[in-house]
């Protein structure tokens, strides 16, 4: 991904985030928390 494409994607994300309602933001935060959990990509298998 080149720098221009990266900047466009970040701008689109920032726009979506700034216009989201509180329920959408809560759902996004919950999903992001689950992605950042240790071993989340292993589905509980170690």
PDB file of N, CA and C in Angstrom:
ATOM      1  N   UNK A   1       0.852  -1.161   0.000  1.00  0.00           N
ATOM      2  CA  UNK A   1       0.000   0.000   0.000  1.00  0.00           C
ATOM      3  C   UNK A   1       0.907   1.236   0.000  1.00  0.00           C
ATOM      4  N   UNK A   2       0.650   2.135  -0.920  1.00  0.00           N
ATOM      5  CA  UNK A   2       1.480   3.338  -0.967  1.00  0.00           C
ATOM      6  C   UNK A   2       0.968   4.387   0.028  1.00  0.00           C
ATOM      7  N   UNK A   3       1.735   5.420   0.209  1.00  0.00           N
ATOM      8  CA  UNK A   3       1.423   6.444   1.217  1.00  0.00           C
ATOM      9  C   UNK A   3       0.103   7.157   0.926  1.00  0.00           C
ATOM     10  N   UNK A   4      -0.164   7.422  -0.342  1.00  0.00           N
ATOM     11  CA  UNK A   4      -1.413   8.103  -0.703  1.00  0.00           C
ATOM     12  C   UNK A   4      -2.622   7.238  -0.347  1.00  0.00           C
ATOM     13  N   UNK A   5      -2.570   5.963  -0.680  1.00  0.00           N
ATOM     14  CA  UNK A   5      -3.670   5.051  -0.365  1.00  0.00           C
ATOM     15  C   UNK A   5      -3.849   4.928   1.143  1.00  0.00           C
ATOM     16  N   UNK A   6      -2.754   4.828   1.857  1.00  0.00           N
ATOM     17  CA  UNK A   6      -2.813   4.743   3.320  1.00  0.00           C
ATOM     18  C   UNK A   6      -3.483   5.983   3.903  1.00  0.00           C
ATOM     19  N   UNK A   7      -3.105   7.147   3.426  1.00  0.00           N
ATOM     20  CA  UNK A   7      -3.689   8.400   3.915  1.00  0.00           C
ATOM     21  C   UNK A   7      -5.184   8.476   3.613  1.00  0.00           C
ATOM     22  N   UNK A   8      -5.591   8.029   2.424  1.00  0.00           N
ATOM     23  CA  UNK A   8      -7.021   8.030   2.079  1.00  0.00           C
ATOM     24  C   UNK A   8      -7.801   7.104   2.994  1.00  0.00           C
ATOM     25  N   UNK A   9      -7.248   5.935   3.277  1.00  0.00           N
ATOM     26  CA  UNK A   9      -7.937   4.984   4.155  1.00  0.00           C
ATOM     27  C   UNK A   9      -8.057   5.527   5.577  1.00  0.00           C
ATOM     28  N   UNK A  10      -6.990   6.139   6.074  1.00  0.00           N
ATOM     29  CA  UNK A  10      -7.043   6.733   7.413  1.00  0.00           C
ATOM     30  C   UNK A  10      -8.057   7.873   7.480  1.00  0.00           C
ATOM     31  N   UNK A  11      -8.119   8.684   6.435  1.00  0.00           N
ATOM     32  CA  UNK A  11      -9.082   9.783   6.400  1.00  0.00           C
ATOM     33  C   UNK A  11     -10.514   9.247   6.375  1.00  0.00           C
ATOM     34  N   UNK A  12     -10.752   8.197   5.608  1.00  0.00           N
ATOM     35  CA  UNK A  12     -12.092   7.597   5.557  1.00  0.00           C
ATOM     36  C   UNK A  12     -12.475   7.028   6.919  1.00  0.00           C
ATOM     37  N   UNK A  13     -11.531   6.390   7.576  1.00  0.00           N
ATOM     38  CA  UNK A  13     -11.791   5.846   8.911  1.00  0.00           C
ATOM     39  C   UNK A  13     -12.090   6.967   9.900  1.00  0.00           C
ATOM     40  N   UNK A  14     -11.302   8.024   9.865  1.00  0.00           N
ATOM     41  CA  UNK A  14     -11.512   9.151  10.781  1.00  0.00           C
ATOM     42  C   UNK A  14     -12.878   9.797  10.549  1.00  0.00           C
ATOM     43  N   UNK A  15     -13.287   9.914   9.304  1.00  0.00           N
ATOM     44  CA  UNK A  15     -14.599  10.477   8.989  1.00  0.00           C
ATOM     45  C   UNK A  15     -15.713   9.597   9.533  1.00  0.00           C
ATOM     46  N   UNK A  16     -15.598   8.296   9.312  1.00  0.00           N
ATOM     47  CA  UNK A  16     -16.611   7.363   9.819  1.00  0.00           C
ATOM     48  C   UNK A  16     -16.665   7.387  11.339  1.00  0.00           C
ATOM     49  N   UNK A  17     -15.514   7.427  11.963  1.00  0.00           N
ATOM     50  CA  UNK A  17     -15.449   7.437  13.424  1.00  0.00           C
ATOM     51  C   UNK A  17     -16.067   8.713  13.997  1.00  0.00           C
ATOM     52  N   UNK A  18     -15.787   9.837  13.383  1.00  0.00           N
ATOM     53  CA  UNK A  18     -16.306  11.104  13.909  1.00  0.00           C
ATOM     54  C   UNK A  18     -17.811  11.249  13.723  1.00  0.00           C
ATOM     55  N   UNK A  19     -18.379  10.550  12.757  1.00  0.00           N
ATOM     56  CA  UNK A  19     -19.821  10.669  12.521  1.00  0.00           C
ATOM     57  C   UNK A  19     -20.627   9.519  13.119  1.00  0.00           C
ATOM     58  N   UNK A  20     -19.963   8.601  13.803  1.00  0.00           N
ATOM     59  CA  UNK A  20     -20.647   7.436  14.373  1.00  0.00           C
ATOM     60  C   UNK A  20     -21.397   7.808  15.646  1.00  0.00           C
ATOM     61  N   UNK A  21     -22.512   7.131  15.864  1.00  0.00           N
ATOM     62  CA  UNK A  21     -23.252   7.345  17.107  1.00  0.00           C
ATOM     63  C   UNK A  21     -22.629   6.513  18.232  1.00  0.00           C
ATOM     64  N   UNK A  22     -23.062   6.771  19.448  1.00  0.00           N
ATOM     65  CA  UNK A  22     -22.446   6.128  20.620  1.00  0.00           C
ATOM     66  C   UNK A  22     -22.591   4.606  20.593  1.00  0.00           C
ATOM     67  N   UNK A  23     -23.730   4.091  20.129  1.00  0.00           N
ATOM     68  CA  UNK A  23     -23.913   2.633  20.059  1.00  0.00           C
ATOM     69  C   UNK A  23     -22.938   1.998  19.070  1.00  0.00           C
ATOM     70  N   UNK A  24     -22.738   2.643  17.928  1.00  0.00           N
ATOM     71  CA  UNK A  24     -21.779   2.132  16.949  1.00  0.00           C
ATOM     72  C   UNK A  24     -20.366   2.150  17.515  1.00  0.00           C
ATOM     73  N   UNK A  25     -20.029   3.238  18.205  1.00  0.00           N
ATOM     74  CA  UNK A  25     -18.697   3.336  18.803  1.00  0.00           C
ATOM     75  C   UNK A  25     -18.488   2.261  19.868  1.00  0.00           C
ATOM     76  N   UNK A  26     -19.510   1.990  20.652  1.00  0.00           N
ATOM     77  CA  UNK A  26     -19.405   0.963  21.687  1.00  0.00           C
ATOM     78  C   UNK A  26     -19.161  -0.412  21.045  1.00  0.00           C
ATOM     79  N   UNK A  27     -19.892  -0.699  19.978  1.00  0.00           N
ATOM     80  CA  UNK A  27     -19.697  -1.961  19.268  1.00  0.00           C
ATOM     81  C   UNK A  27     -18.300  -2.066  18.681  1.00  0.00           C
ATOM     82  N   UNK A  28     -17.815  -0.959  18.112  1.00  0.00           N
ATOM     83  CA  UNK A  28     -16.473  -0.954  17.540  1.00  0.00           C
ATOM     84  C   UNK A  28     -15.420  -1.168  18.628  1.00  0.00           C
ATOM     85  N   UNK A  29     -15.601  -0.502  19.775  1.00  0.00           N
ATOM     86  CA  UNK A  29     -14.648  -0.667  20.881  1.00  0.00           C
ATOM     87  C   UNK A  29     -14.633  -2.106  21.393  1.00  0.00           C
ATOM     88  N   UNK A  30     -15.817  -2.701  21.521  1.00  0.00           N
ATOM     89  CA  UNK A  30     -15.889  -4.093  21.980  1.00  0.00           C
ATOM     90  C   UNK A  30     -15.179  -5.027  21.003  1.00  0.00           C
ATOM     91  N   UNK A  31     -15.402  -4.808  19.716  1.00  0.00           N
ATOM     92  CA  UNK A  31     -14.763  -5.653  18.714  1.00  0.00           C
ATOM     93  C   UNK A  31     -13.248  -5.452  18.716  1.00  0.00           C
ATOM     94  N   UNK A  32     -12.811  -4.199  18.814  1.00  0.00           N
ATOM     95  CA  UNK A  32     -11.376  -3.917  18.851  1.00  0.00           C
ATOM     96  C   UNK A  32     -10.729  -4.531  20.091  1.00  0.00           C
ATOM     97  N   UNK A  33     -11.421  -4.499  21.221  1.00  0.00           N
ATOM     98  CA  UNK A  33     -10.899  -5.122  22.438  1.00  0.00           C
ATOM     99  C   UNK A  33     -10.716  -6.620  22.249  1.00  0.00           C
ATOM    100  N   UNK A  34     -11.663  -7.261  21.579  1.00  0.00           N
ATOM    101  CA  UNK A  34     -11.538  -8.709  21.378  1.00  0.00           C
ATOM    102  C   UNK A  34     -10.398  -9.029  20.420  1.00  0.00           C
ATOM    103  N   UNK A  35     -10.169  -8.172  19.416  1.00  0.00           N
ATOM    104  CA  UNK A  35      -9.055  -8.399  18.491  1.00  0.00           C
ATOM    105  C   UNK A  35      -7.711  -8.244  19.185  1.00  0.00           C
ATOM    106  N   UNK A  36      -7.648  -7.352  20.159  1.00  0.00           N
ATOM    107  CA  UNK A  36      -6.364  -7.067  20.801  1.00  0.00           C
ATOM    108  C   UNK A  36      -6.053  -8.006  21.959  1.00  0.00           C
ATOM    109  N   UNK A  37      -6.976  -8.885  22.271  1.00  0.00           N
ATOM    110  CA  UNK A  37      -6.758  -9.828  23.375  1.00  0.00           C
ATOM    111  C   UNK A  37      -5.634 -10.802  23.027  1.00  0.00           C
ATOM    112  N   UNK A  38      -4.862 -11.210  24.021  1.00  0.00           N
ATOM    113  CA  UNK A  38      -3.800 -12.190  23.759  1.00  0.00           C
ATOM    114  C   UNK A  38      -4.384 -13.463  23.153  1.00  0.00           C
ATOM    115  N   UNK A  39      -3.718 -13.991  22.162  1.00  0.00           N
ATOM    116  CA  UNK A  39      -4.098 -15.245  21.502  1.00  0.00           C
ATOM    117  C   UNK A  39      -5.466 -15.186  20.836  1.00  0.00           C
ATOM    118  N   UNK A  40      -5.960 -13.998  20.511  1.00  0.00           N
ATOM    119  CA  UNK A  40      -7.283 -13.896  19.889  1.00  0.00           C
ATOM    120  C   UNK A  40      -7.316 -14.551  18.517  1.00  0.00           C
ATOM    121  N   UNK A  41      -6.166 -14.635  17.873  1.00  0.00           N
ATOM    122  CA  UNK A  41      -6.119 -15.270  16.555  1.00  0.00           C
ATOM    123  C   UNK A  41      -6.040 -16.790  16.634  1.00  0.00           C
ATOM    124  N   UNK A  42      -5.945 -17.336  17.820  1.00  0.00           N
ATOM    125  CA  UNK A  42      -5.803 -18.784  17.981  1.00  0.00           C
ATOM    126  C   UNK A  42      -7.107 -19.464  18.375  1.00  0.00           C
ATOM    127  N   UNK A  43      -8.177 -18.689  18.551  1.00  0.00           N
ATOM    128  CA  UNK A  43      -9.477 -19.248  18.956  1.00  0.00           C
ATOM    129  C   UNK A  43      -9.368 -20.135  20.189  1.00  0.00           C
ATOM    130  N   UNK A  44      -8.559 -19.700  21.148  1.00  0.00           N
ATOM    131  CA  UNK A  44      -8.435 -20.436  22.403  1.00  0.00           C
ATOM    132  C   UNK A  44      -7.479 -21.608  22.358  1.00  0.00           C
ATOM    133  N   UNK A  45      -6.878 -21.882  21.202  1.00  0.00           N
ATOM    134  CA  UNK A  45      -5.948 -23.011  21.067  1.00  0.00           C
ATOM    135  C   UNK A  45      -4.531 -22.497  21.254  1.00  0.00           C
ATOM    136  N   UNK A  46      -3.783 -23.161  22.090  1.00  0.00           N
ATOM    137  CA  UNK A  46      -2.378 -22.762  22.302  1.00  0.00           C
ATOM    138  C   UNK A  46      -1.452 -23.834  21.834  1.00  0.00           C
TER     139      UNK A  46
END
